[in-house]
Amino acid sequence: MTFGDLELTPLLDRHFRLDGGAMFGVVPKILWERRAPADERNRITMAMRPLLVRGERLMIIDAGAGEKMEPKLQEIYGFDRGERLDASLAAAGVRAVDIEIVLASHLHFDHAGGFTTRDASGAIVPAFPNARYLVNAGEWEDATHPHERNRASYFDENYVPLRAAGLVHFTEADSVVMPGVRVRRTGGHTRCHQIVYLESGGKTAVFAADLIPTVAHVDVPWIMGYDLYPMETLAFKRAFVREAIDREYVIFFEHDPSIAAGYIRERDRRLYVEPVSP
Ligand SMILES: [Zn+2]
């Protein structure tokens, strides 16, 4: 998708499954299962869709779960055998060594697992060895000091080796990454969770990360049970969805099983997503 001076390419790091109840928080199953059917273990199908950005620099936003997760967890999360990030990057004509910036929305495993990989000897090394990895300083602090409620999402092996390699650059909330690209802190999902604004040629696209993970989550109170601060999500999302409708943002849905990007529209006070084909 050409977007002014930016070129935006949604990637795929396979499909996986998470508990449907956890994905929709307080929304009852009789309502959410119409939008996201559950399997026999009550899991819904999702995807991991990092975004490739060609601008002044070659950048990837998030990197999926990667290959390091132990088989038992891969089974619990229903990792499929479909397209992986390396194949998706190759299809876009990019090698991992070409990536100059890796931008993290936050450090949960389904976003940061692909930041590192195992080399032939089994050692964990940066997956993008020539990149600088931009991580919000507060998110780093929380990820390296997990507590009982978020421990299952944070794995040191996904980011601590990057620090040792000297590749981590800490960022503050609401900073500019490169021309046309800036991050905005949402809080809510994690204390320093951030979304990415991509602005060029008078148009705006937003990589919404876990603020609006799938198109089934466009309604403002449809908020994940995983969110640590759901009232923060609610306040941010209420304002953001209004802004996205009024200004016709292209929204990238990182976890939607089939729709990578679309416009949020409103008709008769109901929200829906009009998909955009890349
Ligand atoms: Zn996620």
XYZ file of C-alpha atoms and ligand atoms in Angstrom:
279
model
C 0.000 0.000 0.000
C 1.600 3.254 -1.077
C 0.868 6.018 1.361
C 2.415 9.310 0.298
C 6.139 8.892 0.927
C 5.611 5.694 2.927
C 5.024 2.200 1.678
C 3.111 -0.015 4.100
C 3.086 -3.807 3.795
C 1.195 -5.957 6.301
C 3.153 -9.134 7.086
C 2.014 -12.390 8.671
C 3.615 -14.480 11.396
C 0.999 -17.252 11.290
C -2.335 -17.747 13.024
C -2.819 -18.759 16.633
C -5.632 -19.127 19.144
C -6.487 -17.434 22.402
C -9.306 -17.972 24.855
C -12.365 -16.171 23.503
C -13.559 -15.100 26.936
C -10.185 -13.503 27.705
C -10.205 -11.756 24.314
C -13.564 -10.059 24.908
C -13.441 -9.242 28.621
C -16.911 -8.487 30.015
C -18.753 -9.181 26.741
C -20.838 -12.402 27.039
C -20.047 -15.324 24.768
C -23.520 -15.278 23.208
C -22.565 -11.909 21.729
C -18.879 -12.394 20.822
C -19.232 -15.854 19.267
C -21.298 -14.368 16.442
C -18.241 -12.360 15.433
C -15.495 -14.808 16.430
C -16.526 -18.483 16.545
C -14.848 -20.548 19.284
C -13.256 -23.988 18.904
C -13.950 -26.933 21.252
C -11.496 -25.434 23.751
C -13.225 -22.037 23.624
C -10.368 -20.478 21.658
C -10.798 -18.008 18.795
C -8.533 -17.769 15.744
C -6.257 -14.766 15.500
C -3.220 -13.756 13.473
C 0.022 -11.937 14.154
C 0.530 -9.225 11.547
C 3.662 -7.106 11.915
C 3.810 -4.099 9.591
C 6.673 -3.375 7.219
C 7.245 0.350 6.646
C 9.430 1.675 3.851
C 10.180 5.330 4.494
C 13.373 7.204 5.227
C 14.384 3.938 6.908
C 13.272 0.329 6.504
C 11.243 -0.513 9.577
C 9.188 -3.341 11.000
C 6.580 -2.773 13.712
C 6.397 -5.800 16.059
C 7.576 -9.218 14.852
C 5.083 -11.893 15.887
C 5.871 -14.756 18.254
C 8.939 -16.161 16.510
C 10.163 -19.748 16.743
C 11.519 -20.069 20.271
C 8.412 -20.917 22.233
C 8.326 -24.324 23.844
C 6.101 -26.887 22.092
C 3.686 -27.162 25.000
C 2.909 -23.440 24.888
C 2.685 -23.518 21.084
C 0.039 -26.210 21.477
C -1.892 -24.270 24.128
C -1.888 -21.184 21.908
C -2.753 -23.196 18.802
C 0.175 -21.973 16.678
C -0.551 -23.106 13.129
C 1.963 -24.262 10.535
C 1.078 -21.542 8.080
C 3.095 -18.610 6.869
C 5.907 -17.443 9.168
C 7.464 -14.029 9.340
C 10.616 -15.013 7.411
C 8.537 -16.200 4.440
C 6.339 -13.128 4.672
C 9.376 -10.824 4.669
C 10.884 -12.713 1.728
C 7.625 -12.294 -0.208
C 7.960 -8.553 0.408
C 11.523 -8.661 -0.948
C 13.192 -7.969 2.389
C 15.884 -9.847 4.332
C 16.139 -9.665 8.117
C 19.609 -8.080 7.798
C 18.095 -5.199 5.795
C 15.800 -4.014 8.584
C 17.061 -0.756 10.120
C 14.448 -0.128 12.806
C 12.375 -2.557 14.858
C 9.606 -0.719 16.677
C 7.819 -2.392 19.611
C 4.188 -1.601 20.422
C 4.878 -3.440 23.692
C 6.838 -6.552 24.710
C 4.221 -9.317 25.050
C 5.353 -12.561 23.389
C 2.941 -12.335 20.460
C 4.557 -9.012 19.479
C 8.193 -9.356 20.583
C 8.856 -13.111 20.323
C 10.255 -12.607 16.825
C 12.734 -9.953 18.016
C 15.247 -12.729 18.807
C 15.999 -16.134 17.345
C 18.234 -19.159 17.947
C 21.443 -19.450 15.932
C 22.898 -22.792 14.784
C 24.484 -23.370 18.210
C 21.178 -22.734 20.005
C 22.221 -19.350 21.395
C 19.577 -16.625 21.402
C 20.592 -13.749 19.143
C 18.922 -10.680 17.602
C 16.710 -11.652 14.656
C 17.418 -8.291 12.992
C 21.152 -7.852 13.693
C 21.560 -4.510 11.903
C 18.522 -2.817 13.418
C 18.059 -0.531 16.342
C 15.183 -1.769 18.456
C 13.008 1.053 19.762
C 11.293 0.183 23.033
C 9.373 2.469 25.350
C 11.430 2.845 28.527
C 8.477 2.192 30.840
C 7.438 -0.895 28.893
C 10.986 -2.238 29.256
C 10.845 -1.615 32.993
C 7.541 -3.492 33.315
C 8.586 -6.356 31.013
C 11.747 -6.978 33.016
C 9.853 -6.821 36.340
C 6.745 -8.909 35.678
C 4.186 -9.708 38.371
C 1.674 -12.519 38.825
C -0.884 -10.916 36.498
C 1.374 -10.350 33.443
C 4.109 -12.961 33.903
C 2.666 -15.342 31.281
C 3.111 -12.687 28.561
C 6.683 -11.558 29.218
C 9.701 -13.732 28.390
C 13.172 -12.291 28.968
C 14.617 -14.254 26.047
C 12.612 -12.066 23.644
C 14.325 -8.798 24.585
C 17.070 -9.066 27.234
C 19.599 -10.460 24.684
C 19.014 -7.334 22.558
C 20.222 -5.147 25.403
C 23.363 -7.260 25.747
C 23.950 -6.782 22.008
C 23.661 -3.010 22.407
C 20.706 -2.776 20.024
C 18.009 -1.403 22.344
C 17.184 2.298 22.234
C 14.734 3.509 24.819
C 12.040 5.921 23.748
C 9.667 8.175 25.616
C 5.908 8.302 25.079
C 4.671 10.221 22.035
C 7.992 10.475 20.217
C 8.845 10.716 16.522
C 10.489 7.615 14.996
C 11.277 8.960 11.529
C 9.596 11.398 9.121
C 5.873 10.523 9.019
C 6.070 7.976 11.821
C 5.331 8.644 15.487
C 4.224 6.633 18.468
C 1.417 7.517 20.833
C 1.021 5.996 24.275
C -2.402 4.461 24.937
C -1.812 2.790 28.300
C -4.629 0.356 29.077
C -3.366 -2.952 27.719
C -0.044 -2.365 29.466
C 1.003 0.806 31.283
C 3.056 2.008 28.300
C 1.397 0.201 25.375
C 1.676 2.369 22.257
C 0.148 2.650 18.807
C 1.900 3.981 15.703
C 0.733 6.871 13.514
C 1.877 6.798 9.881
C 1.218 10.137 8.217
C 2.090 11.120 4.673
C 0.535 12.805 1.658
C -2.308 14.178 3.786
C -3.409 10.705 4.871
C -3.118 8.885 8.181
C -2.801 5.196 8.934
C -2.571 3.795 12.453
C -1.092 0.510 13.582
C -3.504 -0.098 16.449
C -1.670 -3.045 18.100
C -3.712 -4.305 21.061
C -5.916 -1.212 21.363
C -8.197 -2.681 18.637
C -6.699 -6.129 18.009
C -9.354 -7.398 15.550
C -12.297 -5.906 13.664
C -14.552 -7.619 16.233
C -13.113 -5.175 18.791
C -14.160 -1.873 17.179
C -17.019 -1.316 19.601
C -15.650 0.798 22.403
C -16.532 -1.493 25.377
C -15.299 -4.667 23.612
C -12.022 -4.649 25.531
C -9.731 -7.587 26.205
C -9.730 -9.231 29.630
C -5.939 -9.216 29.329
C -5.819 -5.418 29.657
C -4.205 -4.372 32.937
C -5.975 -0.990 33.004
C -9.277 -1.415 31.155
C -10.673 1.991 32.134
C -7.647 3.607 30.490
C -8.324 1.539 27.377
C -11.958 2.657 27.452
C -11.131 6.369 27.656
C -8.416 6.261 25.008
C -10.405 4.046 22.663
C -13.581 6.151 22.887
C -11.683 9.231 21.708
C -9.557 7.336 19.215
C -12.438 5.579 17.445
C -14.216 8.921 16.999
C -11.016 10.418 15.571
C -10.506 7.423 13.262
C -14.043 7.693 11.850
C -14.017 11.477 11.431
C -10.558 11.630 9.837
C -10.848 8.388 7.847
C -7.764 6.693 9.209
C -6.625 3.420 7.683
C -6.385 1.105 10.696
C -4.045 -1.899 10.757
C -5.505 -4.724 12.850
C -2.551 -6.720 14.157
C -4.501 -9.746 15.339
C -7.446 -10.034 12.960
C -7.593 -13.531 11.418
C -8.489 -12.230 7.941
C -8.574 -8.421 7.679
C -5.195 -6.689 7.815
C -6.463 -3.131 7.369
C -9.639 -1.112 7.036
C -11.594 2.041 7.719
C -13.831 2.259 10.773
C -17.250 3.443 9.598
C -20.458 4.335 11.380
C -23.979 3.749 10.051
C -27.152 4.153 12.138
C -24.929 4.451 15.237
C -23.363 1.049 14.569
C -19.670 0.672 13.932
C -18.196 -1.602 11.274
C -14.979 -1.977 9.322
C -14.655 -1.488 5.587
C -11.604 -3.548 4.581
C -8.819 -1.982 2.517
C -6.984 -4.276 0.145
C -3.241 -3.680 0.396
Zn -1.219 -8.990 21.282
